[in-house]
Coordinates of C-alpha atoms in Angstrom, one line a residue:
X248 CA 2.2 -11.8 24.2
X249 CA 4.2 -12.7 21.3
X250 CA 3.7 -13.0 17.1
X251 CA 3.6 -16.3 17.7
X252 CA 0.8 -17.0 20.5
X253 CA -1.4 -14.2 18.5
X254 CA -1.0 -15.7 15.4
X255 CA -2.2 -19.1 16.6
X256 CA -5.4 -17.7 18.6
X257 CA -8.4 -17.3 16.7
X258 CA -9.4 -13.9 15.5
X259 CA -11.9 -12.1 17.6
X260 CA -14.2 -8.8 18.0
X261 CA -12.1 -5.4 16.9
X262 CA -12.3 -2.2 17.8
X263 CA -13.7 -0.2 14.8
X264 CA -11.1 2.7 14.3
X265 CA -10.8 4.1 10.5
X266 CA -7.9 5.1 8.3
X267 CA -8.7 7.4 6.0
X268 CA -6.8 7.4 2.4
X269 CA -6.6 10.1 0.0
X270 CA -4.6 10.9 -2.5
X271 CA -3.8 14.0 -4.7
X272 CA -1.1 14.1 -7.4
X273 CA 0.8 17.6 -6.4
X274 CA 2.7 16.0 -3.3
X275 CA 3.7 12.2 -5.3
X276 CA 6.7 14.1 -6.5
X277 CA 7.9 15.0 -3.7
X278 CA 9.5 12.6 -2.4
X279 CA 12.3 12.3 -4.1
X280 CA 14.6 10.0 -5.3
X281 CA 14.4 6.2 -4.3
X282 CA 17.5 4.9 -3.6
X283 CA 19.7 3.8 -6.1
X284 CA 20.1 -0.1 -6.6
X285 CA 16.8 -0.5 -4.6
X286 CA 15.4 -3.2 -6.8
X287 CA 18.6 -5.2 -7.1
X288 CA 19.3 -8.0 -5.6
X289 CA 20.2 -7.6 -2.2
X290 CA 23.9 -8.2 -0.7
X291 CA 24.4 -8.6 3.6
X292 CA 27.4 -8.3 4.1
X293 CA 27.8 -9.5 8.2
X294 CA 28.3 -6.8 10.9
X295 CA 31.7 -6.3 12.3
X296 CA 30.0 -4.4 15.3
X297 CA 27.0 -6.0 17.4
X298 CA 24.6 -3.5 18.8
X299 CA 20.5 -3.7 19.4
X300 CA 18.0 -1.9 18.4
X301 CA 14.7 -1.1 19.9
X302 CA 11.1 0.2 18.0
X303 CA 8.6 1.4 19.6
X304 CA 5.4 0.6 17.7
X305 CA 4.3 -2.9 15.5
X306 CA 3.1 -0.7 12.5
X307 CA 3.4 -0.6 9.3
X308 CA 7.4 1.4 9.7
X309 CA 7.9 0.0 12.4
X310 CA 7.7 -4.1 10.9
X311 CA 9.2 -3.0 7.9
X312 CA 12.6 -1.5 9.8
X313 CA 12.5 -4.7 11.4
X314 CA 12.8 -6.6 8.4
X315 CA 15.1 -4.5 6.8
X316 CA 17.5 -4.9 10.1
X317 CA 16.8 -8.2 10.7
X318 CA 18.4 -8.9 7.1
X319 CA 21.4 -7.0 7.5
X320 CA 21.8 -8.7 10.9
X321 CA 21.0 -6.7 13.1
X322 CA 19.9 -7.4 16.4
X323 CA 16.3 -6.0 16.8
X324 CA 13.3 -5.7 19.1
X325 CA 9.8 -4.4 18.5
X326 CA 7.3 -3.4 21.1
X327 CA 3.5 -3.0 20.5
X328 CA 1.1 -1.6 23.1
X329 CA -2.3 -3.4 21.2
X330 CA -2.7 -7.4 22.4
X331 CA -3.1 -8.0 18.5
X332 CA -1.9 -7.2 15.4
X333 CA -5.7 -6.4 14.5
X334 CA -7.1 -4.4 18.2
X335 CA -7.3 -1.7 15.9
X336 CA -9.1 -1.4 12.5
X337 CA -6.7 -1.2 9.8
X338 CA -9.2 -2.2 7.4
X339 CA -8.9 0.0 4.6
X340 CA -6.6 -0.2 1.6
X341 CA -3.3 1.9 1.1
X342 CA -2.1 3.5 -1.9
X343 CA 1.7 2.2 -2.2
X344 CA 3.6 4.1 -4.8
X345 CA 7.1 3.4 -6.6
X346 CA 8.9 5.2 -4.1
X347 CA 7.2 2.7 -1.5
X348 CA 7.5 -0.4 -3.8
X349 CA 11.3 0.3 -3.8
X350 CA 11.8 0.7 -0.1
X351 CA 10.1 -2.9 0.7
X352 CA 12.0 -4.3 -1.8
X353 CA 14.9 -3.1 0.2
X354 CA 13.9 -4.0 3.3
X355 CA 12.0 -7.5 2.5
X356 CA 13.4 -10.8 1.7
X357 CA 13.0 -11.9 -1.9
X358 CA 9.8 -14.5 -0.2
X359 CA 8.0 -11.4 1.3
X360 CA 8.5 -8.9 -1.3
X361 CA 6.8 -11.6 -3.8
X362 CA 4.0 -12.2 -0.9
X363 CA 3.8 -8.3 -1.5
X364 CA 3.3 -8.4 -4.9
X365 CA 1.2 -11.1 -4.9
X366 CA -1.6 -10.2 -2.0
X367 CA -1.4 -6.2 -3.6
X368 CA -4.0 -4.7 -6.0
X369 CA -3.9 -2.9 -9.0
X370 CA -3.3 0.8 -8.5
X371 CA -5.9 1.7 -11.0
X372 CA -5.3 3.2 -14.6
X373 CA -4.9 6.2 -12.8
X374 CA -6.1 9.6 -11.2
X375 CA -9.4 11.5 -12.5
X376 CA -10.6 14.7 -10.8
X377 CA -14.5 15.4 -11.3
X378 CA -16.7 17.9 -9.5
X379 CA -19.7 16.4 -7.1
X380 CA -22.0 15.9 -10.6
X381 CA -19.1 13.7 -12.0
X382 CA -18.4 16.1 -14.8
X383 CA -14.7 15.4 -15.9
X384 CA -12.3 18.0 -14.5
X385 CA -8.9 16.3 -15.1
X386 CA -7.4 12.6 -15.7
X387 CA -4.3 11.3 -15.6
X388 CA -2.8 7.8 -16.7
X389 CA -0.6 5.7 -15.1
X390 CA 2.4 4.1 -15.4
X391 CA 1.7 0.5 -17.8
X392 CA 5.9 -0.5 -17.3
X393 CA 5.9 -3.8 -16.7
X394 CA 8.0 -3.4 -13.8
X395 CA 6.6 -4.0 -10.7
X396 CA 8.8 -1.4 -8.9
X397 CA 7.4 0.9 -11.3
X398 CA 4.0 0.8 -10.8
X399 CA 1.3 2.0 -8.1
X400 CA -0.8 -0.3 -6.3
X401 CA -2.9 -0.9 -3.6
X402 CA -2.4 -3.0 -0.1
X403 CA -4.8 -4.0 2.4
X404 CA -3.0 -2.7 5.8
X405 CA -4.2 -5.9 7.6
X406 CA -2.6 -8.5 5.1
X407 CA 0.8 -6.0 4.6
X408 CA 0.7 -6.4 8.5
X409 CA 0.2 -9.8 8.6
X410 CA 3.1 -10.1 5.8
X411 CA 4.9 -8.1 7.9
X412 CA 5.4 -9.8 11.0
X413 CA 6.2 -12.9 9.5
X414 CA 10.1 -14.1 10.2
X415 CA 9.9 -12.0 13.1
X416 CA 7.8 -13.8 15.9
X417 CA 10.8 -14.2 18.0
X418 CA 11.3 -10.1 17.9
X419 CA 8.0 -8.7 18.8
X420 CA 6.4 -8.4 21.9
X421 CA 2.5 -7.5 22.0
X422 CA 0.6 -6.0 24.8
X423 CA 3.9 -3.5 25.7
X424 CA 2.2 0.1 26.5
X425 CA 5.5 2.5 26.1
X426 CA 5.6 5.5 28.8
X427 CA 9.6 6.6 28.7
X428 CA 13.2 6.3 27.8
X429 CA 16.2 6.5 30.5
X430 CA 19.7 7.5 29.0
X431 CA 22.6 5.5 30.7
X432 CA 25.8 7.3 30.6
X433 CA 27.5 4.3 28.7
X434 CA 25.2 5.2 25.5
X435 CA 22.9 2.6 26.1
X436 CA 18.8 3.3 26.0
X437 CA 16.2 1.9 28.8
X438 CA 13.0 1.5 27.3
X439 CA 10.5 1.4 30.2
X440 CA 6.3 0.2 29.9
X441 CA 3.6 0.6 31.7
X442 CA 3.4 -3.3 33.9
X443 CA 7.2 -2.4 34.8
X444 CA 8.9 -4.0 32.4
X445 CA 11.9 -2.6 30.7
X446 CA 14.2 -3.4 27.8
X447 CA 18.0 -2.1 27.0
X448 CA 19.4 -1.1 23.9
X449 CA 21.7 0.7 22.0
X450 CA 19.4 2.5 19.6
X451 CA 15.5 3.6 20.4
X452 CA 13.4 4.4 17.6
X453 CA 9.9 5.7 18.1
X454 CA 7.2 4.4 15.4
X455 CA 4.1 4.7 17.8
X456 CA 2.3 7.2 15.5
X457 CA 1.2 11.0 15.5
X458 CA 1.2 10.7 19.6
X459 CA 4.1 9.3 19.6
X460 CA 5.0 9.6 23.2
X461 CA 9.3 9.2 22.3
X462 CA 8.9 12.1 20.1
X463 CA 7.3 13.9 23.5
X464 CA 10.3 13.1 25.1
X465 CA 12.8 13.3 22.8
X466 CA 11.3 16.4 20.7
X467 CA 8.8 18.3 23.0
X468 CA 9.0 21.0 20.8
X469 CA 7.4 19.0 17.7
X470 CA 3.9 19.5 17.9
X471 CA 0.9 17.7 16.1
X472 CA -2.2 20.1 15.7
X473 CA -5.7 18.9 14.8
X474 CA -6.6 21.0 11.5
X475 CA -10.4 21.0 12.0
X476 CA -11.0 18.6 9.6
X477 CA -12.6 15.7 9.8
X478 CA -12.7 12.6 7.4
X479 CA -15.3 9.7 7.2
X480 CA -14.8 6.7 5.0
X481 CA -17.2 3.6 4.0
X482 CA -16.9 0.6 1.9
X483 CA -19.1 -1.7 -0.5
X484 CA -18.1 -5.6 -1.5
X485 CA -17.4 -5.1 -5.3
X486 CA -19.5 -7.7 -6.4
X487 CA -22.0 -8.2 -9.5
X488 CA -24.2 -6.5 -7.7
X489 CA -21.9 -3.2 -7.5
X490 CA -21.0 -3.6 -11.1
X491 CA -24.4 -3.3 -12.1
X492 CA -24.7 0.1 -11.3
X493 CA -21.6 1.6 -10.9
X494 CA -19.8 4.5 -12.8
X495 CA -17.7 1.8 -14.6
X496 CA -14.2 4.5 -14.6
X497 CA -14.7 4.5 -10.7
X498 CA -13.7 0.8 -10.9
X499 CA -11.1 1.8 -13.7
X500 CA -9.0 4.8 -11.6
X501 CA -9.1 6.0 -8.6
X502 CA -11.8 9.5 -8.4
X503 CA -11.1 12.9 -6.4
X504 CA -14.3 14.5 -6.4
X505 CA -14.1 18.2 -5.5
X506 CA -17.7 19.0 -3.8
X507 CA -18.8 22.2 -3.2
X508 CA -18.7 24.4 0.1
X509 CA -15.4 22.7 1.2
X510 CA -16.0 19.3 0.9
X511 CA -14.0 16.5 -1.1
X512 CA -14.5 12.6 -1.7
X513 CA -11.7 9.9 -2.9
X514 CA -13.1 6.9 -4.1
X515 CA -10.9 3.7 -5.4
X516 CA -11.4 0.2 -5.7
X517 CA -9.0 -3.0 -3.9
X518 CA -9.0 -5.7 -6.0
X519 CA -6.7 -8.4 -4.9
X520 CA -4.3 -10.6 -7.2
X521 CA -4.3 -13.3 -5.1
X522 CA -6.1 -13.7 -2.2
X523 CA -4.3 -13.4 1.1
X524 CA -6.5 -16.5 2.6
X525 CA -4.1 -18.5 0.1
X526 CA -1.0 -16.7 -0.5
X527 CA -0.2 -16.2 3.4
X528 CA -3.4 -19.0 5.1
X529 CA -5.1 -15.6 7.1
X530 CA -8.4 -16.9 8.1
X531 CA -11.5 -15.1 6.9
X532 CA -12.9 -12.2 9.0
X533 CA -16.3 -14.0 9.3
X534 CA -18.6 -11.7 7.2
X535 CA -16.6 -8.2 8.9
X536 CA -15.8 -6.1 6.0
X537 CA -14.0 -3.9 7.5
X538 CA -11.3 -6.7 8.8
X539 CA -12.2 -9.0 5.7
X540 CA -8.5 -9.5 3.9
X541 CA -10.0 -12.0 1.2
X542 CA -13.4 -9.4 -0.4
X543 CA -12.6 -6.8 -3.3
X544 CA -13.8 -3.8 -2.0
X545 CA -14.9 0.1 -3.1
X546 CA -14.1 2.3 -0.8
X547 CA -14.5 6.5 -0.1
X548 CA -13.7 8.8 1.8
X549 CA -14.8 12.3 2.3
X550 CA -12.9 15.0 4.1
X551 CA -15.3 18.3 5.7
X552 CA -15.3 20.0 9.0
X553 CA -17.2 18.8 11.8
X554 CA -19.5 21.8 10.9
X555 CA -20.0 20.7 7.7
X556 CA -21.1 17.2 8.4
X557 CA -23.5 18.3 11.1
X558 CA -21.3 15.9 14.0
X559 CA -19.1 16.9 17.0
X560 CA -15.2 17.5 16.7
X561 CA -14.9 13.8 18.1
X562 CA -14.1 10.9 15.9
X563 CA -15.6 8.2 18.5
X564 CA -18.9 8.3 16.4
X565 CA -20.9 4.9 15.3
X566 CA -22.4 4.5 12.2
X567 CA -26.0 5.5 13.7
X568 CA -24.1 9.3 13.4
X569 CA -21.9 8.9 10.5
X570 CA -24.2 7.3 8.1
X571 CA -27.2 10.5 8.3
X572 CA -24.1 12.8 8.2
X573 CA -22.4 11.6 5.2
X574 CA -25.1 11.1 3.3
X575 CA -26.8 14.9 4.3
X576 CA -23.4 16.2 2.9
X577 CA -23.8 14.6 -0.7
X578 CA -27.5 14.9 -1.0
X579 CA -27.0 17.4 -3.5
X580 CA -24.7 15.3 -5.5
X581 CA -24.8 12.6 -8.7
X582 CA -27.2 10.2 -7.7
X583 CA -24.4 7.5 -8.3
X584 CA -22.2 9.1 -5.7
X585 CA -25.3 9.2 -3.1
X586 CA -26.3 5.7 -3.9
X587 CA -22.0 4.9 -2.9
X588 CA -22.2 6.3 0.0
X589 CA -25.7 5.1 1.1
X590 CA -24.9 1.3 0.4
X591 CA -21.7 1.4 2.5
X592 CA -21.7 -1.0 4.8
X593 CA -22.4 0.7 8.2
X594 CA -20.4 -1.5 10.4
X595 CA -17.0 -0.2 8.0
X596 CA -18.0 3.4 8.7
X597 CA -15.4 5.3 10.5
X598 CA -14.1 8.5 11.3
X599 CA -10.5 10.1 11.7
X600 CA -9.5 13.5 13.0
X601 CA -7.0 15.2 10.7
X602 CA -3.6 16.2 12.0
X603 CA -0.6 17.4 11.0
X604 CA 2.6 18.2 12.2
X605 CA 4.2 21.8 12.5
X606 CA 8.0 22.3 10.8
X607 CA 10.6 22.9 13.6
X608 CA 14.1 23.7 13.0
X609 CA 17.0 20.7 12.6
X610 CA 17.8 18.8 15.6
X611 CA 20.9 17.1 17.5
X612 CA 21.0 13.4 16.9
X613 CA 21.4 11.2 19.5
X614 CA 20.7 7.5 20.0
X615 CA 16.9 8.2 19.8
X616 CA 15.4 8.3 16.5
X617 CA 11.7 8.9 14.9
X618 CA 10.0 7.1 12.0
X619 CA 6.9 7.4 10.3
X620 CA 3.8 9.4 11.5
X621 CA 6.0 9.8 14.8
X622 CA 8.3 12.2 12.5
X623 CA 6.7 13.8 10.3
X624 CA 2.1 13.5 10.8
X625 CA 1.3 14.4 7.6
X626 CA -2.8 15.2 6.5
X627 CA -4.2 12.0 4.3
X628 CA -4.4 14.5 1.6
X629 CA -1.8 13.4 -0.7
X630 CA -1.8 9.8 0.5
X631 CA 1.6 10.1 1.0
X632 CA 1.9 9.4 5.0
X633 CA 2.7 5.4 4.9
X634 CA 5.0 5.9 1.6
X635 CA 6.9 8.0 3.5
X636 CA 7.2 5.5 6.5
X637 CA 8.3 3.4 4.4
X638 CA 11.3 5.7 3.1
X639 CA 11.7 6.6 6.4
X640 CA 12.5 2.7 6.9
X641 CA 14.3 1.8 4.5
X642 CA 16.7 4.8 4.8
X643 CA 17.2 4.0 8.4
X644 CA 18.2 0.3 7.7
X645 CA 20.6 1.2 5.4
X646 CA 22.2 4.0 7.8
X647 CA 22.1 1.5 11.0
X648 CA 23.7 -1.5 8.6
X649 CA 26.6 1.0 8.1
X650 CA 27.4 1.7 11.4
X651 CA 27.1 -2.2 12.0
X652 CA 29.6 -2.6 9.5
X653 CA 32.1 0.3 11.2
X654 CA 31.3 2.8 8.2
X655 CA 29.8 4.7 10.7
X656 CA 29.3 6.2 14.4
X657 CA 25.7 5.2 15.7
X658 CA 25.5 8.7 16.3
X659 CA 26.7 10.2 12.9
X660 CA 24.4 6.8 11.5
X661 CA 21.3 8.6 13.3
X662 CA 22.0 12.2 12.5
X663 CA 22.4 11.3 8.5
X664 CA 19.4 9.3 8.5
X665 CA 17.2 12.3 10.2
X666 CA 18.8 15.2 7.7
X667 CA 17.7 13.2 4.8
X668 CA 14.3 12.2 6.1
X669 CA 13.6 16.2 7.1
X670 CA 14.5 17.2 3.6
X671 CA 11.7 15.3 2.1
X672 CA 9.3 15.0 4.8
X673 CA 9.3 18.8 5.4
X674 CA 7.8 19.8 1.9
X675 CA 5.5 17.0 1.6
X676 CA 4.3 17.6 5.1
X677 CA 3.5 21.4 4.3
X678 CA 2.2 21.1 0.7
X679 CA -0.5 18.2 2.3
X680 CA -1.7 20.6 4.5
X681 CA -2.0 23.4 1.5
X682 CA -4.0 20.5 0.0
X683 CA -6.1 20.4 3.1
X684 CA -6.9 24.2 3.0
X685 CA -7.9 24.1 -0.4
X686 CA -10.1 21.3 -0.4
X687 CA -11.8 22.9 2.6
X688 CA -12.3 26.5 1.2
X689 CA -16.2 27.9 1.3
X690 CA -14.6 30.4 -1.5
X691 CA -16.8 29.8 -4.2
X692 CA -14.6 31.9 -6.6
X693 CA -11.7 29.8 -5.5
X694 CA -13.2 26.7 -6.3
X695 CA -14.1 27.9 -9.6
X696 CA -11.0 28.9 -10.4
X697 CA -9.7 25.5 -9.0
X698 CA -11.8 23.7 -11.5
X699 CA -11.1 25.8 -14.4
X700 CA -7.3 25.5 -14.3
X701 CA -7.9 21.5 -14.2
X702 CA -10.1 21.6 -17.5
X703 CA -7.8 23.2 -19.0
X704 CA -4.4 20.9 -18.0
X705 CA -7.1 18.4 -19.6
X706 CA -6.4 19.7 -23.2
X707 CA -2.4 20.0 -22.6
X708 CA -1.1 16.5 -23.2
X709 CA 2.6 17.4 -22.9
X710 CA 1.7 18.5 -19.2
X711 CA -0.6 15.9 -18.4
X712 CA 2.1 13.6 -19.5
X713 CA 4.9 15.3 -17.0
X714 CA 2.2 15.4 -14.4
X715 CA 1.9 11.8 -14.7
X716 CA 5.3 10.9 -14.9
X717 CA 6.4 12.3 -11.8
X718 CA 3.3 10.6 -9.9
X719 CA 4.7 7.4 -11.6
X720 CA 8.3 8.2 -9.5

């Protein structure tokens, strides 16, 4: 099934999966420098050599390497196991930093990236970190330049992916279920699915996701481990009614709230600029907040093990489990928080396993390539995973456009791309995971000490103003 004939069907009954998004401020920094002339305009020059390439995977890096090949002109194919762009819930909102701002503006056309800017929300006036009784533990500001590649924001995953796949209905293919690769001895890469289809190329990348099943071929000895956490997130219509009682600076910044005995919310707020119902014509989900592009939302998320929440080590739970379970974990909380998490709207209640991947040493490049989540699973702690995917994108585009121009062997084109994208993936992926183990410590003296290291950041402007200024990139 193609972009097209999806596009042009009605919407229909999804699958309620979850993405949880949190954020910290120690791993923002790390991932390094955009690249240089990112935000200018764009120049294509044509390719002197024609070769194809072929992705694995309809998501967010996935569609955005897409459109960054696509405009350097380079042939490209995408292949997506789910029927739709929307089988899958993909209903929460994504925090999109300048790092990520920059690589879309590399990869988009100057219609799209505007589209971006236009459907995205604010990013908030910045990070505050409270304990569970909302006492004030640390707050920083963020950026106010009045560059938009400067600034943080917010996206819903469905509209970005909507945005996404537009210019590109003749390059991907819905309802392809990946199994392997086959190497031909002329360079060229079989992709082969599951009805018996197959597709050639001259490049594979893989950006199908933390079970990525080319990195099982390609890199059996990457692994993905489960951490034993477990995240469950919820959201509430930001309407009058919301406003009423609200904390008003959990509409003004985005909250971490450490909670005791290893337990941690994130709480932010999506409010669109435009809606995407008019900027890009999506339909409305028909009352379904979770898939609903067009409502500004609050949403939370709160990270425990499975111990901790009373539930199995499973993620397939409906909100009959999750809502008793989230709301027995906070019941010693500020009543404001209890009330947030109590007025979710059930059928948005989800749950997500955390993963991450373990380091492995550097790698022979070949013609097969990983992006994303495929590369690099990091923990949602950090909200770094998609800003990374979209590095990861942009980097590769501009690699693959210089072997299309003869700068480069596809070879030496993959093997630069991958030694750049392990040197910032590795830290951020270990320092999420640190993240992870503190947030989940039952040390009571640790999380004491946690707290009074923040307070007193609080009174040391000239740090708070370096610790913002490298979370503003």
């Amino acid at each position: 099934m193609t972009v097209t004939q999806i596009l042009a069907a009605p919407a229909s009954a999804h699958a309620p999966h979850g993405h949880i998004v949190c954020e910290t401020v120690r791993t923002i920094s790390q991932i390094g420098p955009a690249t240089p002339g990112a935000h200018e305009p764009k120049e294509n020059p044509m390719p002197r050599k024609a070769f194809k390439v072929l992705v694995i995977g309809a998501g967010l890096a996935g569609l955005t390497l897409a459109q960054g090949l696509r405009g350097q002109g380079v042939d490209v194919e995408v292949f997506e196991r789910d029927v739709t762009p929307v089988d899958r819930s993909q209903g929460f909102r994504i925090h999109v930093n300048p790092f990520g701002t920059r690589a879309l503006r590399a990869c988009l056309s100057d219609e799209l990236f505007e589209l971006f800017l236009e459907t995205s929300g604010s990013g908030g006036r910045g990070l505050c970190f409270t304990d569970h009784r909302l006492s004030p533990l640390l707050s920083l500001e963020g950026p106010s330049d009045q560059d938009p590649l400067r600034n943080h924001r917010s996206v819903c995953r469905v509209t970005l992916r909507h945005l996404l796949l537009r210019g590109l209905e003749d390059a991907v293919s819905f309802g392809r279920r990946y199994e392997r690769y086959e190497e031909r001895g002329d360079g060229r890469v079989i992709a082969c699915f599951a009805d018996g289809s197959t597709a050639e190329g001259d490049v594979l990348v893989g950006a199908d996701g933390c079970r990525s099943r080319v990195r099982a071929q390609r890199l059996p000895q990457v692994r993905v481990s489960d951490t034993g956490a477990m995240g469950v997130a919820g959201k509430l219509p930001l309407d009058d009614r919301l406003r009423g009682w609200i904390h008003p600076p959990l509409l003004a910044s985005a909250h971490i709230v450490m909670g005791p005995h290893g337990s941690r919310m994130f709480a932010a707020t999506h409010e669109y600029r435009t809606r995407p119902s008019k900027a890009l014509g999506l339909p409305a989900a028909g009352g379904d907040l979770l898939f609903d592009t067009d409502t500004d939302y609050l949403m939370w998320a709160i990270t425990a093990t499975p111990e901790r929440l009373g539930l199995p080590a499973r993620t397939s739970l409906g909100p009959e489990r999750l809502a008793p379970a989230v709301r027995g974990l906070v019941d010693d909380w500020h009543p404001l928080l209890r009330r947030m998490v109590a007025d979710a709207d059930p059928d948005t209640l989800t749950a997500l396993s955390v993963r991450t991947a373990e380091s492995v040493p550097a790698w022979q490049p070949s013609r097969i390539t990983l992006l994303g989540d495929a590369a690099h699973c990091a923990t949602p702690l950090g909200g770094m995973g998609g800003n990374m995917a979209l590095r990861d994108a942009e980097l590769l585009t501009r690699h693959l456009a210089a072997a299309a121009r003869d700068d480069e062997r596809l070879e030496q084109a993959v093997g630069r791309y991958e030694s750049a994208m392990r040197a910032y993936a590795a830290d951020t992926v270990l320092k999420s995971k640190k993240n992870l183990e503190r947030s989940l410590a039952e040390n009571a003296v640790s999380r004491a000490l946690t707290r009074a290291t923040f307070r007193m950041i609080d009174h040391m402007p000239p740090v708070k103003r370096r610790m913002a200024a490298e979370a503003g990139g």
